[in-house]
Structures are given as structure tokens and as C-alpha cells.
């Protein structure tokens, strides 16, 4: 029996959040002479810089220093993997809004004003901005990834039916409520950087490389972020590097916080995709072959685009077995901001292909899409091997989906909706419903990243300080890892003190990303706690002459025969007995093995599963739409903390809904992001939440040896929102000829819905 | 006239001099007072992370009333003689949470926590207003959360409205009331720092004189637009004149003939209780107009003078056949609103004039009214199209037809051709078809980031078609 894990505990910072006393980077007190930084942004797109006159910037009130690419002592780079993303433009402007220089001034307003006073002469170069343009021009970051199995052309030709379609899937701005921010504090021992980042170790490396100093001279710290969602995995780095540079040059602390509009312009977003789909299937809707091309807009540089597009490929089958297939991934290089990680990391876009494909098939064979989905699921016998050669061993969808269909009354509601739509007459309202599954692979697909460290110190009074490499962005990682440490050491959750993530405490960490935070750091903390427990056990057994083991629970250390001592008493005795009370834990994920060259292997330790039923309503006069009801059944294994997991599921679902409905990024012809503030880029607000939202956890233990048999939960629920998009298409399909499924793109804005209705009305089969 | 800002903050009366008048309340709180609980999320009044309450004492009712506002687009001088309530004021430390804070923790209403203080303040406003639980969505429409999906926050709202008044907060209110009572009579504010001025006279005469004497000054009220020019365009505003302290400017009343006169400085929230009596069908329009924070600051006069082609207010007032009262030291004139808009963001307002009132004529009993907003998001969004229909059906014919649109042309506009086609024409399917066709003559909308021209025209036609079809049906029933 467990005492602390598998139980609901509120977020550790809840009371601090609600009282406004939880400090974020920009809330920290800083030295009175701290400087403020601001980038000067390119007012043009792809172009060569002829002259950049900064004399007015230098002369502006309050300006202390101005830096350009030439002033960077080390490498002019903010690119995490491939070093192709200059911190400051050097000779060429690669996208509209690129940072040209940075001002350091006495106040933030002075810096912002000065940063607009430059004069740029430039020569415009041809710009590719969309996926269509880049693919047409064969502009790619690197070669394609292809998954193949069997003879797909033959499989599709031999099939009873086939269908082809194209689907555009929009990008998404993270819109973390706390914009990017950093604070660099110089000292005689080196630089201390406090950043709102998911990846402190990477910032440490990039700062060291840019400044030509060693990593040991840079400490990066983060206590909490005001939201991240992948947007602070690599995108936090430029601010920290430039703040470090300013601090190094001036010897003064440097604060840097982006204005929201600059944040939209400067930082990467979710990749937008174009999916081309050709599928062959039989009269029952069983898929015979899939030929798919996924092309994405990566932007001007690599960032994490390789891994993101890899993951799109890993999920282009979602839950379905494709007997024959050819899946191709094209990574379009454009003259737009470099796109980046966003919750799901390419997976959602891949799954959109799969779900569109089954909806097409179901329409063509006149079956309930749920039946076609169930018929095409992976099984554990002859249909269990993914396109990349991994055998699925933990599939729960064959149980989970029917269970959800039952509890949500899916079939009766679908029948009622179809009837209501058929008899709607002049009423402008149509409804739609869909049940879609999620199968999301858990592990970094870049295998070496699957490692983590933790540090636990027990002090003489029995209090416990926990530190690990994971970062807290609101997802509840800190409370979950603290639960693990408390469980193992047999103390209360309140006895474990949570502390900020620091590269000088736990080094060489991976980003808190890929939903892996609690899997990796939870295990590392467990190993550190076990080490300490073992030391205490060995010492105390020797001291007390105990044979057999000790139990650590509820603040006491007990023998099997009922003797028991307070934890703190054993700790103090161990200190007096010269036992080390500090331990590190180190974990690396077992079993995984993925070869990007062959496109084969086991990239994931396990899969997280879930499904959602969404019912929507559309107004066919305006295209306005809303989700009336959603029912979710999601597999988090044996939940470490059911309340926290519930929050991740609900939040992820609504965020995914936003991506697929109202969140529309609009670009100019030369690639400027035109929707660069919440006035023009609309994320869901309270009234967009489904009127009814039922969320249940699927009763399941992780088949793999994960931390207390739990499963990762950060990303998978976002993709449950694909049910909303499918339901919207279902509503639109009430205007389609029989057998046809509408080509509704994403986001399904009101305009997109109205346009698709117009197309369907004129469409003959 | 006061030359010093006086307000109540953190349990203490404040007297401020020397802080520039264009300093936002948010920057003042965070930078000058280290009150960092109030957050900056967007710096343009769209996310609500900076929500604070402004308390005002009503001496007649002997009560403090509160409005939630966005501190990022509120200028510091605008809080003169107010109680500024920040998240720091809601509790006395972690062990004595306010009921809304307690509910937010219990319901897991925070994840990353950054938007949380803003939500807490909006929910506190709801709690203080004794609002019914079903108004929670309206109270938090101006607050964005990216983590929770809102469910836990709505639950917390439901929990907290039922909670009794917080004694700790009541004690603070008591202190504030003592301060309010200690204030001498308001004689206006002239706040002057380093050649920048914020002039807020209390009399209309003084306001008109200030306008005449300072043609270069910018007239402000809620600063929901100026806040953006300041925060985003980084413009300087050396001279500001505020209408907010002039009682005539904020008055809203019916005249004996039934005309509703809305003071040019009345906010949407101030005007709505009476305007609702004229257009009860406008409830949805009103609730979808920006957010509560904005509606409590933004004035109808400002919305009209701004002359934005996509304002939600002007098409409504065009359809209601409203007039605007324009005053200067040399006199007052009344102009039909349709003649007020001259071109893109330009109006008939003379340099020395102020829009002092909007006159909404009495409505005919049988006058249809519908205000239909089309936007990407239901709440707190700028419309792609704002369609407003008004007409009467009399003896089988359309009468007094006033169809107006926003988002369809360079200014909010009456659909002149369409109105002419309908006026006096028989209520038939044929008339409806002609009217629909004439929308093309009235408008050539543009493509922009909110919608394409195709969409704007198509939804306008669809909405008009639906409304006309209903009219035809009604007329047919009446004939039968």
C-alpha cells in the first residue's frame, strides 16, 4: 500500500499562486543598477543587410550598450542541435522580425524605445513562406524520412476502393501567459542566470559557447515558469544568451523580458503541415494500404524540426495498422520564424492524417466511423508492428474505446444527430459527433536524452531537500516527484522541501519535455531516495542489532515485529554515526533503441492511450461553432496524482481544441506573423469550454517498469481534441453527397467551416 | 484642483507626485511599489493577468463598489481618489486566504499560476458584487488561462459566490471607507510632471475650455485604446485631458420624450442598464462586447469617436438612428451619427469639440432589432462582421429600415442601397432577393487577418437572408 503516491495532492505552489506571491523571473528583486535589454527587430523579411546604422540607438536616452553579431566573443548561435540560428543577424536577414542587435539601457522603456531608432538599408531577396511554396521550390532543411512496408501502390490498386485527399493543418502559438524572460547576474565566480526555461542545461551550454567561457562558469536556475508547452524548450535561450553577454560586458545585472508582440514575432510555433493522403480499403472499411506525405513548415533553421517531424511520422498511423504503406516526411525550409516544440511535438499533426484517413474510408463505405476505427486498430497478433518496426505490446484501445462509446452513449447520440440534421429544414444549426483515439509514444525519440538526475539531502533535523533536473511549468512535476521521494523515505509530503532547478545541483539535464518529466525525474528521485533509505537501514539495523528489514512509512522507521522510531531520530543517529545523508539518483530509460538512418527500432518505452467523444454544433449562417459535450477516457497508468493528471487532461484537451478551431496564425506574403497579440490570435476562453466535459481515468497499470506504474500525461491529452475536429467535419458532412467526407482543414475557424459547407453544397460525387 | 494624485493602496493613503502621467498602473505597482503579484501577460488589455479592482465609495448607499480593470492600460492618474485593490490585499498571508483564493486552491484552479492573480481578482469582483454563479463566464471572459481548460476556475467561481463576505477583507474595506470619508470634495485634478500633463477637470465648461486651449492634447477616458498606442507603439503623450471626472459626461438618462441620452464619457457598463431597456435583444451583443474589464473602462463616446471600421458599438447606434451631441466653448450641435463618420478613422468632430452625448431616439413598439456579431471567438474578440438589422413591418411593407454593418467598409456604415430597396417595399421573397443582391452595391469588404472579403460578404448575406426570411414568414402569417 502506498501512502503518498496514487493520491490527490494539490499543486505545491497553489497558495502562492492565488496570493500572487509565487515569484516568476520578472518578479525577482534585482540590483538597483540592473540594465534592461531589448532586441531591434528586422522590419523586412529575407534580405541582405547593406547598412545598419545604430547611431541614433546609441544616442538615445538611457542607453548603456548596444551589441551586434560582431560583438559576440564566441559563437553567434542560439540553435540547439544544428548551429544554424544566429543570435543576431549577420549579413542576411532570414525571416521578418529577426533580431538585428540588442540594446542595454537603464530602463525597460528606454531600451524598447531605443531599439526602434535604427536605420536599415537592405536588399530584399526572394522569400519562400508557405509549405506549398517551399515544396514546389524543393527547399528542404534536410532529406526526407520515409517509412515503407510492402508494395503500397499495388495494395491500393488491388483494394476495392481508394480515396485521395489533402489536408492543411495550421500551426499554433504557445501563448504561455508569462512571456519569455531572463535575468543575468554577474559575479566573480561566473554568471548566474535565472531563466523561464524548460532546458537550463542547454542555456548553460549556449551561453558558454557564445561567451567563450566554460560551462562551469555558468549556472542556470529556474524555479517556475508561467506556462511553456514546449515554447520554452529552445526558445528561451536567445534572451539568456544576450542577457549574459550584456552582463559580461557591463558588469551589471541584465533583465530581459519580451513584450508580448515581440514574443509572437521572434519565437517559433507549432509546425503547420500539409498532409497528402491516398488510401486503399475494402468494402468493410479495412485499410489495405496508405500512401501519405507529411510536409511541414520548419522555418529558416533546424531548431528541433528533425525530431518533431520524426514524431509526426511515428504517429501518422495513430492507432491503426497499415498493412502496406509508404509515409514520407518533408521538412520545408522557409523564410519564416523557425518553428519549434509544442505539446505533442509533431504527433498531433501526424494523428490528424490518420484520423482524416479513417473518416474518409468510413464515409466511403457508409459505416459509422467508430466501427471503421475499431476494425483497423492494432492488435496483439498479426497486426501489431508499427511502420518503424516496433511491436505494440500494451494496446488497451480495443477495451478503452468500446467502454467510452458505452459510457458516453455515443451510438444513440450519433443516430439522433443524424436524424436531427436530416430534418433540420431551414434551421441553420447542424450537429456532429466523433470518437477518436490517441496512442502516444513515450520517450524522447532522440534516445540519449532519456536520462535524468536527482539530488536528495537529508539534514540533521530529518528535513529533506529535493532537487532534480526537471522544471516546473505548471504541470505539477514538482509535487509528483516530491510524492515519490516522500513515499520512498516514508515521510509526509510536507516533509520534502522542493527547490529550484539549478545546473549546479543536478548537471547535464535533458529538457523537461516529451511528457517525460515525472517518468525520468521521478525515477531518479526514487533511486536517490532508495540509496538513502538503504544507508539508513544498514546503519540502523547494525546499531540496533535488527535482523531483517525496516519499513519507512508515515514518518516512522519500523521493524517487522513492531518496534518503531521517528524518522528524524534515525537520521540524527545516522549523522552521529558518520553516514552520508546526501545522495544522487541517476536514471536512464531501458529498452529503447531507435536508428534514424534505417527508420527502424523501438523509439518508445511504452504508449499512453486515450479516447474522446466530442459533440459539436455549427451555425451554418456564420460557421460559428461550439463543443456541446465531450467525454474523455484516458490512460495514465497508475496515476501518481489523479487530480494533477485530471488537470493535464482537461487543459490539454482545451488547448488542442483551440489549435483545431479558433487559433489561426496569419502570415503576410513575405512571412510576417500578422496575428501577433491576443487581440488578433484567439486562444480559447472560459465560454469556449465544452458545456459538459466528463473526464475519467482508464483503470490500467503501466506494463513497463515506470515510476510506480504510472504513465506520462503532459502531451497525450492534447490529441483527444482531434475528436472535435472530426465532429465538426461530421456536422459539415450533413451537406455532403452520400459517401463523401468533407475536406475541412485545420483550424476549423468559422470561416473555414462556412467555406467547406459551400464546397460540399456544390459537390457531386 | 489637486495637483497630487491621491489614492488608497495597501491599507495606506497614497500621495504621489513626480511619477509621469503616462505611467500605467501596472508599471507603477510592479516597478515603483514592488507589488509583483499583478502580472503582465499581454500589455494590451486582452489577457487579464493584470486585473486589479478599483473601489469607489458611494456616499448615498454608504457602500464601496468595485470594478475589475486591466492595470496595463489604466493610467496612474486615472486612479485618483480610488481604492486600488491588488491581489496582495485579498489575504493576510498564506494562512488566511480569501474565499476565492481558497476555492481556487481547492479546485486546482492554478497550474502555472501566472494568470491566477488576475482570475482571483475577477472572481473577487464577482464575489463582492454578489453575482449569481451563472455569470462566472462573463466575469472571467477577459481573463485567459492556457493551462487549466477553465473547468476548475469555473468550479471555484461557483464555490466562492456562495461563500460569505471575508471578514479580513471587510476590515480593509472599513479602513478604505474611512479614507474615502476623509477626502475633501473633488475639485478636479491637474497633474503635471516634467512637462507632461493629465488634466481632469470636474465641470463640463472647464473641460470644453481645456479642449479649446489645448488642441494638441489627446482626450481620454478609459484609455483602452490609448493604452495600446502607449504600450505597443511607444508613443509619447505630453498632454492628456480626461473626461472621467465630469458628471455630465458620465450621466445616462431618459428624456421626457423617451430619448435616451448617454453621456459621452459613460462606459458601456454604466450605459447598459438603461440602454437595455431600449434594446433588450442586445444582451448577447453587450456581453460579447470585449470583456467586463474593458466594458467598465471603455466609453461609448470613445468607441464612436475612435471611428474604427470594426467597432461593435457604432453599427448598433447607426441602426438605432442615434445622433451625437458635439460641444465646444462656442456652442453645441447635434449630428446624425451617420453623418459623423467621414472616412477611415476620421470624423466630423472639430478640433475644439468634444462628443458630449449620444442621443438614442425612442423605439417604435413594432421595431425589429437584431445585433449579430461574427468573430473567431465568441467572447472578447474583435468582430469580423457586425450586422445590425432594424425595421418595422407595416401593412405588408418594410418601414424605417436601418440596416448597418461594421467590418464591411472603411467606416461603420448604414447599408444605404439595401435600406433603400427595402424601404416601403412589400415584404416578399422577391424584395428579399433584391435586398440581398444590393449588399454588393453597398459594400466591398477587404481581406485581412480576421476574415476574407468572401467570408464577410457571405455571412452578411446569410444573416440578412435569415432575418428577411423570418420577416417574410411573419408577414405571411399576419396576412393569413
XYZ file of C-alpha atoms in Angstrom, chain A residues 131 167-171 270-275 293-297 305 308-313 329-330 345-350 659 746:
34
model
C 4.767 24.811 -47.240
C -5.394 18.328 -45.532
C -3.852 21.556 -44.298
C -3.126 21.666 -40.585
C -2.348 25.044 -39.071
C 0.381 25.925 -36.605
C 3.886 24.584 -33.710
C 4.716 23.474 -37.264
C 1.930 23.805 -39.750
C 1.591 20.814 -42.050
C 0.215 19.733 -45.367
C -0.848 16.112 -45.483
C 3.181 12.655 -47.455
C 3.589 14.933 -44.466
C 5.207 18.249 -45.319
C 5.807 20.827 -42.629
C 6.923 24.429 -42.410
C 12.421 20.204 -36.563
C 9.392 16.926 -34.454
C 8.879 15.669 -37.982
C 10.130 12.245 -36.941
C 7.422 12.169 -34.333
C 4.798 13.229 -36.848
C 5.833 10.086 -38.741
C 8.143 13.322 -44.330
C 9.283 16.567 -46.000
C 5.809 17.645 -30.850
C 4.577 16.737 -34.343
C 2.486 13.856 -33.030
C -0.801 15.743 -33.255
C -0.235 16.619 -36.903
C 0.625 13.008 -37.739
C -5.424 24.635 -32.067
C -7.493 22.975 -39.526
